[in-house]
Amino acid sequence: MKKHNFSAGPCILPPQVMQLAAEAVLDYNGLGLSIIEISHRSKDFVEVMEKARTLALELLGLENKGYTALFLQGGASTQFLMTAYNLLEKKAGYINTGTWSSKAIKEAKLFGEVIDVASSQDQNFNYIPKGFSVPKGLDYLHFTSNNTIFGTQFNEFPNTDCPLVCDMSSDIFSRQMDFSKFDLIYAGAQKNMGPAGTTLVVVKDDILGKVSRRIPSMLDYQVHIDKDSMYNTPSVFPVYVSMLTLEWLKKLGGIETIEEINEKKARLIYSEIDLNPLFTGFAEKEDRSNMNATFNLTDEKLKTTFDTMCKEAGIIGINGHRSVGGYRASMYNALPLESVGVLVDIMDELERKG
Ligand SMILES: *Cc1c(COP(=O)(O)O)cnc(C)c1O
């Protein structure tokens, strides 16, 4: 039986995508070859790469607006340093909302001055800072739109006069927003788009070329742009599966449609957390993430019972991150509403059992 996969990443992907991906591994396009053994320079793969890049921009509403989509390697973690390498000349601002932003800050400090514009560290990152002001004259402002580990999500974005850089690893393509407000967006594929092994970078071309340092080719966005995201051998299979997921999303109706579904899933789990006295939410209500719901049992003694019930129902991946404890239900695009229903039923049942 297929599990109800609430894992925070690598994530659940649509069954249709899995089916097509499996077929392509055996024989791609009737070529008598697997997708993972054809040349990345072949017409067949170049088409995949181009389609993936086009679909990414199309779904984000960024076509013909001066942006380029790249599928790079090294995970979102490499983007922590690559953004700074390419954009940080003197001073950059960072909003620190958790583990991933902290890691981005650590890397950026290797390249220049970093200002903590706002932070929610004082309360173990259970909220999104608000009402802060962004100093003038920054090279860019960086923030993490969804905090995968703590289960908080930005609803409103900082207004800036400098380029806006965002780590959208765990909520890209999950909700509508004006993506043209951003100058650089990056996202590791494995949270909401595909298998681990590729990272989507969407960059506004005119922010590049402004730092004086020399940049190694593999870390230079401009090099990858000039080579159509094929400067070196791309991660062929992750790019292919990401393309399939983006196609699936487009057919479904795009971000507008998936956002409605994601909101339904989030409402279902959070209303259970709020109504069931055996559970408490971790994140401040107004900052709750629609992707990762973090919660705890009010009585730790019920843990074994609850865990067993979840396991028997085929639920996996709901253990909280070690820095938060408790539980985390990740509800990425491909997780069906039905899976959330199964989890909520178990939470109900636990309450009835007392
Ligand atoms: C998982 C995650 C990362 C790290 O991604 P890698 O691809 O493993 O480097 C960075 N940022 C956010 C928001 C994440 O959820």
GROMACS .gro file of C-alpha atoms and ligand atoms in nm:
model
  369
    1MET     CA    1   0.000   0.000   0.000
    2LYS     CA    2   0.123   0.349  -0.085
    3LYS     CA    3   0.213   0.542   0.230
    4HIS     CA    4   0.071   0.878   0.331
    5ASN     CA    5   0.398   1.059   0.288
    6PHE     CA    6   0.427   1.369   0.507
    7SER     CA    7   0.803   1.382   0.476
    8ALA     CA    8   0.967   1.725   0.482
    9GLY     CA    9   1.199   1.633   0.200
   10PRO     CA   10   1.272   1.454  -0.026
   11CYS     CA   11   0.902   1.483  -0.077
   12ILE     CA   12   0.604   1.305  -0.219
   13LEU     CA   13   0.556   1.346  -0.593
   14PRO     CA   14   0.241   1.290  -0.801
   15PRO     CA   15   0.179   0.923  -0.896
   16GLN     CA   16   0.145   1.019  -1.263
   17VAL     CA   17   0.491   1.173  -1.248
   18MET     CA   18   0.636   0.860  -1.086
   19GLN     CA   19   0.481   0.645  -1.358
   20LEU     CA   20   0.625   0.853  -1.644
   21ALA     CA   21   0.961   0.878  -1.470
   22ALA     CA   22   0.976   0.501  -1.424
   23GLU     CA   23   0.894   0.444  -1.791
   24ALA     CA   24   1.157   0.694  -1.902
   25VAL     CA   25   1.423   0.513  -1.700
   26LEU     CA   26   1.354   0.199  -1.900
   27ASP     CA   27   1.303   0.354  -2.241
   28TYR     CA   28   1.283   0.721  -2.319
   29ASN     CA   29   1.067   0.829  -2.614
   30GLY     CA   30   1.101   0.486  -2.775
   31LEU     CA   31   1.470   0.553  -2.835
   32GLY     CA   32   1.573   0.213  -2.704
   33LEU     CA   33   1.770   0.408  -2.441
   34SER     CA   34   1.705   0.522  -2.086
   35ILE     CA   35   1.668   0.891  -2.004
   36ILE     CA   36   1.971   0.845  -1.780
   37GLU     CA   37   2.194   0.709  -2.054
   38ILE     CA   38   2.129   0.956  -2.336
   39SER     CA   39   2.364   1.244  -2.402
   40HIS     CA   40   2.271   1.565  -2.224
   41ARG     CA   41   2.357   1.736  -2.553
   42SER     CA   42   2.110   1.523  -2.748
   43LYS     CA   43   1.803   1.686  -2.895
   44ASP     CA   44   1.587   1.474  -2.666
   45PHE     CA   45   1.744   1.603  -2.348
   46VAL     CA   46   1.794   1.962  -2.462
   47GLU     CA   47   1.417   1.966  -2.517
   48VAL     CA   48   1.360   1.847  -2.161
   49MET     CA   49   1.585   2.115  -2.016
   50GLU     CA   50   1.426   2.389  -2.226
   51LYS     CA   51   1.078   2.275  -2.135
   52ALA     CA   52   1.162   2.265  -1.765
   53ARG     CA   53   1.308   2.615  -1.779
   54THR     CA   54   1.015   2.754  -1.975
   55LEU     CA   55   0.754   2.590  -1.753
   56ALA     CA   56   0.919   2.726  -1.440
   57LEU     CA   57   0.904   3.083  -1.571
   58GLU     CA   58   0.554   3.035  -1.710
   59LEU     CA   59   0.409   2.902  -1.385
   60LEU     CA   60   0.568   3.189  -1.192
   61GLY     CA   61   0.438   3.444  -1.444
   62LEU     CA   62   0.791   3.556  -1.524
   63GLU     CA   63   0.812   3.489  -1.895
   64ASN     CA   64   0.952   3.774  -2.103
   65LYS     CA   65   1.025   3.981  -1.796
   66GLY     CA   66   1.403   3.966  -1.802
   67TYR     CA   67   1.440   3.650  -1.594
   68THR     CA   68   1.631   3.330  -1.665
   69ALA     CA   69   1.556   2.991  -1.509
   70LEU     CA   70   1.850   2.761  -1.436
   71PHE     CA   71   1.866   2.405  -1.306
   72LEU     CA   72   2.189   2.385  -1.109
   73GLN     CA   73   2.348   2.137  -0.872
   74GLY     CA   74   2.476   2.152  -0.516
   75GLY     CA   75   2.137   2.201  -0.353
   76ALA     CA   76   1.991   2.514  -0.201
   77SER     CA   77   2.293   2.506   0.030
   78THR     CA   78   2.521   2.600  -0.259
   79GLN     CA   79   2.289   2.891  -0.333
   80PHE     CA   80   2.363   3.026   0.015
   81LEU     CA   81   2.715   3.104  -0.102
   82MET     CA   82   2.648   3.151  -0.472
   83THR     CA   83   2.401   3.436  -0.413
   84ALA     CA   84   2.659   3.616  -0.201
   85TYR     CA   85   2.944   3.537  -0.440
   86ASN     CA   86   2.752   3.696  -0.727
   87LEU     CA   87   2.573   3.981  -0.552
   88LEU     CA   88   2.749   4.086  -0.235
   89GLU     CA   89   2.993   4.371  -0.287
   90LYS     CA   90   2.975   4.560   0.043
   91LYS     CA   91   2.671   4.495   0.255
   92ALA     CA   92   2.370   4.267   0.242
   93GLY     CA   93   2.068   4.234   0.470
   94TYR     CA   94   1.931   3.902   0.595
   95ILE     CA   95   1.612   3.814   0.777
   96ASN     CA   96   1.685   3.530   1.013
   97THR     CA   97   1.382   3.305   1.053
   98GLY     CA   98   1.546   2.973   1.123
   99THR     CA   99   1.805   2.712   1.047
  100TRP     CA  100   1.818   2.769   0.673
  101SER     CA  101   1.841   3.148   0.694
  102SER     CA  102   2.112   3.110   0.959
  103LYS     CA  103   2.311   2.890   0.725
  104ALA     CA  104   2.268   3.140   0.443
  105ILE     CA  105   2.394   3.416   0.673
  106LYS     CA  106   2.699   3.213   0.770
  107GLU     CA  107   2.801   3.170   0.406
  108ALA     CA  108   2.734   3.532   0.310
  109LYS     CA  109   2.966   3.652   0.586
  110LEU     CA  110   3.255   3.501   0.389
  111PHE     CA  111   3.196   3.762   0.119
  112GLY     CA  112   3.111   4.088   0.290
  113GLU     CA  113   2.922   4.264   0.564
  114VAL     CA  114   2.596   4.105   0.665
  115ILE     CA  115   2.328   4.290   0.857
  116ASP     CA  116   2.066   4.102   1.057
  117VAL     CA  117   1.768   4.307   0.945
  118ALA     CA  118   1.528   4.109   1.164
  119SER     CA  119   1.528   3.781   1.351
  120SER     CA  120   1.287   3.554   1.536
  121GLN     CA  121   1.559   3.366   1.716
  122ASP     CA  122   1.444   3.501   2.054
  123GLN     CA  123   1.146   3.262   2.045
  124ASN     CA  124   1.307   2.964   1.876
  125PHE     CA  125   1.184   3.094   1.539
  126ASN     CA  126   0.815   3.031   1.603
  127TYR     CA  127   0.709   3.356   1.433
  128ILE     CA  128   0.783   3.582   1.138
  129PRO     CA  129   0.933   3.920   1.233
  130LYS     CA  130   0.723   4.219   1.131
  131GLY     CA  131   0.741   4.595   1.141
  132PHE     CA  132   1.115   4.614   1.092
  133SER     CA  133   1.277   4.862   0.861
  134VAL     CA  134   1.524   4.774   0.593
  135PRO     CA  135   1.831   4.997   0.584
  136LYS     CA  136   1.903   5.182   0.261
  137GLY     CA  137   2.190   5.099   0.032
  138LEU     CA  138   2.205   4.721   0.071
  139ASP     CA  139   2.335   4.511  -0.217
  140TYR     CA  140   2.033   4.286  -0.159
  141LEU     CA  141   1.795   4.159   0.105
  142HIS     CA  142   1.770   3.784   0.160
  143PHE     CA  143   1.493   3.592   0.330
  144THR     CA  144   1.340   3.244   0.345
  145SER     CA  145   0.975   3.246   0.239
  146ASN     CA  146   0.883   2.926   0.421
  147ASN     CA  147   1.067   2.789   0.719
  148THR     CA  148   1.053   2.417   0.665
  149ILE     CA  149   1.176   2.322   1.011
  150PHE     CA  150   0.978   2.563   1.229
  151GLY     CA  151   0.662   2.575   1.018
  152THR     CA  152   0.635   2.948   0.965
  153GLN     CA  153   0.573   3.128   0.637
  154PHE     CA  154   0.590   3.488   0.522
  155ASN     CA  155   0.255   3.629   0.413
  156GLU     CA  156   0.378   3.973   0.331
  157PHE     CA  157   0.710   4.048   0.177
  158PRO     CA  158   0.947   4.321   0.280
  159ASN     CA  159   0.940   4.632   0.064
  160THR     CA  160   1.287   4.725  -0.043
  161ASP     CA  161   1.470   4.953  -0.278
  162CYS     CA  162   1.739   4.687  -0.321
  163PRO     CA  163   1.725   4.351  -0.501
  164LEU     CA  164   1.519   4.090  -0.318
  165VAL     CA  165   1.664   3.738  -0.291
  166CYS     CA  166   1.451   3.454  -0.162
  167ASP     CA  167   1.505   3.093  -0.064
  168MET     CA  168   1.173   2.938  -0.169
  169SER     CA  169   1.287   2.579  -0.138
  170SER     CA  170   0.986   2.460   0.055
  171ASP     CA  171   0.701   2.666  -0.090
  172ILE     CA  172   0.781   2.742  -0.450
  173PHE     CA  173   0.486   2.674  -0.683
  174SER     CA  174   0.257   2.630  -0.381
  175ARG     CA  175   0.088   2.970  -0.365
  176GLN     CA  176   0.030   3.275  -0.576
  177MET     CA  177   0.237   3.583  -0.529
  178ASP     CA  178   0.382   3.858  -0.738
  179PHE     CA  179   0.706   3.683  -0.824
  180SER     CA  180   0.824   3.985  -1.022
  181LYS     CA  181   0.895   4.152  -0.685
  182PHE     CA  182   1.191   3.916  -0.655
  183ASP     CA  183   1.525   3.949  -0.827
  184LEU     CA  184   1.655   3.607  -0.744
  185ILE     CA  185   1.461   3.301  -0.629
  186TYR     CA  186   1.614   2.964  -0.555
  187ALA     CA  187   1.468   2.632  -0.451
  188GLY     CA  188   1.610   2.286  -0.402
  189ALA     CA  189   1.391   2.056  -0.609
  190GLN     CA  190   1.330   1.796  -0.342
  191LYS     CA  191   1.076   1.989  -0.137
  192ASN     CA  192   0.805   2.065  -0.384
  193MET     CA  193   0.919   1.994  -0.737
  194GLY     CA  194   1.120   1.679  -0.792
  195PRO     CA  195   1.389   1.446  -0.664
  196ALA     CA  196   1.700   1.573  -0.487
  197GLY     CA  197   1.984   1.665  -0.718
  198THR     CA  198   1.885   1.986  -0.885
  199THR     CA  199   1.808   2.337  -0.769
  200LEU     CA  200   1.594   2.583  -0.955
  201VAL     CA  201   1.737   2.934  -0.974
  202VAL     CA  202   1.532   3.212  -1.128
  203VAL     CA  203   1.742   3.521  -1.170
  204LYS     CA  204   1.670   3.865  -1.307
  205ASP     CA  205   1.946   3.917  -1.556
  206ASP     CA  206   2.008   4.285  -1.481
  207ILE     CA  207   2.120   4.229  -1.120
  208LEU     CA  208   2.433   4.044  -1.230
  209GLY     CA  209   2.777   4.176  -1.319
  210LYS     CA  210   2.790   4.429  -1.035
  211VAL     CA  211   3.051   4.278  -0.805
  212SER     CA  212   3.422   4.338  -0.856
  213ARG     CA  213   3.548   3.994  -0.746
  214ARG     CA  214   3.626   3.722  -0.995
  215ILE     CA  215   3.383   3.434  -0.981
  216PRO     CA  216   3.474   3.071  -1.055
  217SER     CA  217   3.279   2.951  -1.359
  218MET     CA  218   3.067   2.692  -1.182
  219LEU     CA  219   2.954   2.951  -0.928
  220ASP     CA  220   2.890   3.227  -1.179
  221TYR     CA  221   2.521   3.271  -1.269
  222GLN     CA  222   2.619   3.451  -1.589
  223VAL     CA  223   2.819   3.151  -1.710
  224HIS     CA  224   2.520   2.922  -1.658
  225ILE     CA  225   2.288   3.172  -1.826
  226ASP     CA  226   2.517   3.203  -2.128
  227LYS     CA  227   2.532   2.825  -2.159
  228ASP     CA  228   2.154   2.773  -2.128
  229SER     CA  229   2.196   2.587  -1.799
  230MET     CA  230   2.424   2.335  -1.971
  231TYR     CA  231   2.768   2.463  -1.877
  232ASN     CA  232   2.846   2.119  -1.739
  233THR     CA  233   2.649   1.795  -1.740
  234PRO     CA  234   2.322   1.880  -1.568
  235SER     CA  235   2.152   1.633  -1.336
  236VAL     CA  236   1.954   1.481  -1.615
  237PHE     CA  237   1.707   1.269  -1.420
  238PRO     CA  238   1.614   1.524  -1.149
  239VAL     CA  239   1.561   1.785  -1.420
  240TYR     CA  240   1.343   1.545  -1.616
  241VAL     CA  241   1.128   1.458  -1.314
  242SER     CA  242   1.101   1.826  -1.218
  243MET     CA  243   0.981   1.897  -1.571
  244LEU     CA  244   0.716   1.627  -1.536
  245THR     CA  245   0.599   1.775  -1.205
  246LEU     CA  246   0.577   2.121  -1.356
  247GLU     CA  247   0.377   1.980  -1.647
  248TRP     CA  248   0.148   1.807  -1.400
  249LEU     CA  249   0.099   2.133  -1.214
  250LYS     CA  250   0.024   2.324  -1.532
  251LYS     CA  251  -0.236   2.068  -1.640
  252LEU     CA  252  -0.394   2.084  -1.297
  253GLY     CA  253  -0.450   2.458  -1.344
  254GLY     CA  254  -0.122   2.603  -1.222
  255ILE     CA  255  -0.040   2.770  -0.894
  256GLU     CA  256  -0.389   2.918  -0.859
  257THR     CA  257  -0.545   2.572  -0.840
  258ILE     CA  258  -0.281   2.412  -0.620
  259GLU     CA  259  -0.300   2.705  -0.379
  260GLU     CA  260  -0.669   2.633  -0.316
  261ILE     CA  261  -0.593   2.267  -0.250
  262ASN     CA  262  -0.302   2.357  -0.023
  263GLU     CA  263  -0.523   2.596   0.172
  264LYS     CA  264  -0.783   2.324   0.224
  265LYS     CA  265  -0.518   2.084   0.355
  266ALA     CA  266  -0.378   2.349   0.588
  267ARG     CA  267  -0.721   2.447   0.721
  268LEU     CA  268  -0.800   2.085   0.791
  269ILE     CA  269  -0.489   2.014   0.996
  270TYR     CA  270  -0.478   2.346   1.181
  271SER     CA  271  -0.842   2.335   1.280
  272GLU     CA  272  -0.776   1.990   1.428
  273ILE     CA  273  -0.469   2.117   1.612
  274ASP     CA  274  -0.671   2.407   1.754
  275LEU     CA  275  -0.981   2.208   1.849
  276ASN     CA  276  -0.818   1.895   1.983
  277PRO     CA  277  -0.698   1.952   2.342
  278LEU     CA  278  -0.432   1.681   2.302
  279PHE     CA  279  -0.235   1.895   2.055
  280THR     CA  280  -0.081   2.241   2.044
  281GLY     CA  281   0.061   2.421   1.744
  282PHE     CA  282   0.424   2.534   1.754
  283ALA     CA  283   0.415   2.840   1.528
  284GLU     CA  284   0.225   3.161   1.600
  285LYS     CA  285  -0.117   3.130   1.435
  286GLU     CA  286  -0.084   3.423   1.198
  287ASP     CA  287   0.251   3.296   1.070
  288ARG     CA  288   0.162   2.933   1.018
  289SER     CA  289   0.296   2.761   0.713
  290ASN     CA  290   0.062   2.597   0.464
  291MET     CA  291   0.341   2.357   0.376
  292ASN     CA  292   0.479   2.235   0.710
  293ALA     CA  293   0.247   2.217   1.010
  294THR     CA  294   0.442   2.186   1.337
  295PHE     CA  295   0.267   2.066   1.652
  296ASN     CA  296   0.319   1.888   1.981
  297LEU     CA  297   0.127   1.654   2.203
  298THR     CA  298   0.011   1.824   2.521
  299ASP     CA  299   0.079   1.501   2.705
  300GLU     CA  300   0.402   1.332   2.601
  301LYS     CA  301   0.279   1.007   2.753
  302LEU     CA  302   0.051   0.964   2.452
  303LYS     CA  303   0.342   0.959   2.212
  304THR     CA  304   0.379   0.584   2.175
  305THR     CA  305   0.006   0.536   2.124
  306PHE     CA  306  -0.016   0.815   1.867
  307ASP     CA  307   0.295   0.699   1.682
  308THR     CA  308   0.162   0.345   1.664
  309MET     CA  309  -0.175   0.460   1.535
  310CYS     CA  310  -0.006   0.670   1.266
  311LYS     CA  311   0.217   0.386   1.164
  312GLU     CA  312  -0.073   0.145   1.135
  313ALA     CA  313  -0.256   0.392   0.911
  314GLY     CA  314   0.043   0.411   0.675
  315ILE     CA  315   0.143   0.763   0.780
  316ILE     CA  316   0.514   0.836   0.760
  317GLY     CA  317   0.745   1.134   0.792
  318ILE     CA  318   0.567   1.329   1.067
  319ASN     CA  319   0.843   1.337   1.326
  320GLY     CA  320   0.942   1.694   1.405
  321HIS     CA  321   1.290   1.820   1.330
  322ARG     CA  322   1.529   1.765   1.621
  323SER     CA  323   1.550   2.140   1.690
  324VAL     CA  324   1.174   2.166   1.745
  325GLY     CA  325   1.065   1.820   1.857
  326GLY     CA  326   0.706   1.705   1.840
  327TYR     CA  327   0.553   1.658   1.498
  328ARG     CA  328   0.571   1.815   1.157
  329ALA     CA  329   0.324   1.731   0.884
  330SER     CA  330   0.461   1.846   0.552
  331MET     CA  331   0.185   1.896   0.298
  332TYR     CA  332   0.359   1.968  -0.028
  333ASN     CA  333   0.174   2.007  -0.359
  334ALA     CA  334   0.153   1.636  -0.438
  335LEU     CA  335   0.016   1.530  -0.098
  336PRO     CA  336  -0.353   1.451  -0.143
  337LEU     CA  337  -0.614   1.612   0.081
  338GLU     CA  338  -0.718   1.258   0.167
  339SER     CA  339  -0.384   1.194   0.341
  340VAL     CA  340  -0.441   1.493   0.568
  341GLY     CA  341  -0.788   1.352   0.636
  342VAL     CA  342  -0.636   1.023   0.750
  343LEU     CA  343  -0.401   1.203   0.990
  344VAL     CA  344  -0.678   1.422   1.129
  345ASP     CA  345  -0.899   1.117   1.185
  346ILE     CA  346  -0.625   0.960   1.392
  347MET     CA  347  -0.584   1.275   1.598
  348ASP     CA  348  -0.960   1.262   1.658
  349GLU     CA  349  -0.949   0.900   1.750
  350LEU     CA  350  -0.671   0.963   1.999
  351GLU     CA  351  -0.889   1.226   2.164
  352ARG     CA  352  -1.185   0.987   2.182
  353LYS     CA  353  -0.969   0.720   2.336
  354GLY     CA  354  -0.849   0.982   2.586
  355LIG     C1  355   1.583   2.186   0.265
  355LIG     C2  356   1.606   2.331   0.259
  355LIG     C3  357   1.733   2.383   0.225
  355LIG     C4  358   1.854   2.294   0.198
  355LIG     O1  359   1.843   2.237   0.073
  355LIG     P1  360   1.957   2.141   0.015
  355LIG     O2  361   1.907   2.121  -0.124
  355LIG     O3  362   1.959   2.019   0.099
  355LIG     O4  363   2.086   2.214   0.020
  355LIG     C5  364   1.747   2.519   0.218
  355LIG     N1  365   1.645   2.601   0.243
  355LIG     C6  366   1.522   2.557   0.277
  355LIG     C7  367   1.413   2.655   0.304
  355LIG     C8  368   1.499   2.419   0.286
  355LIG     O5  369   1.378   2.375   0.320
   0.00000   0.00000   0.00000
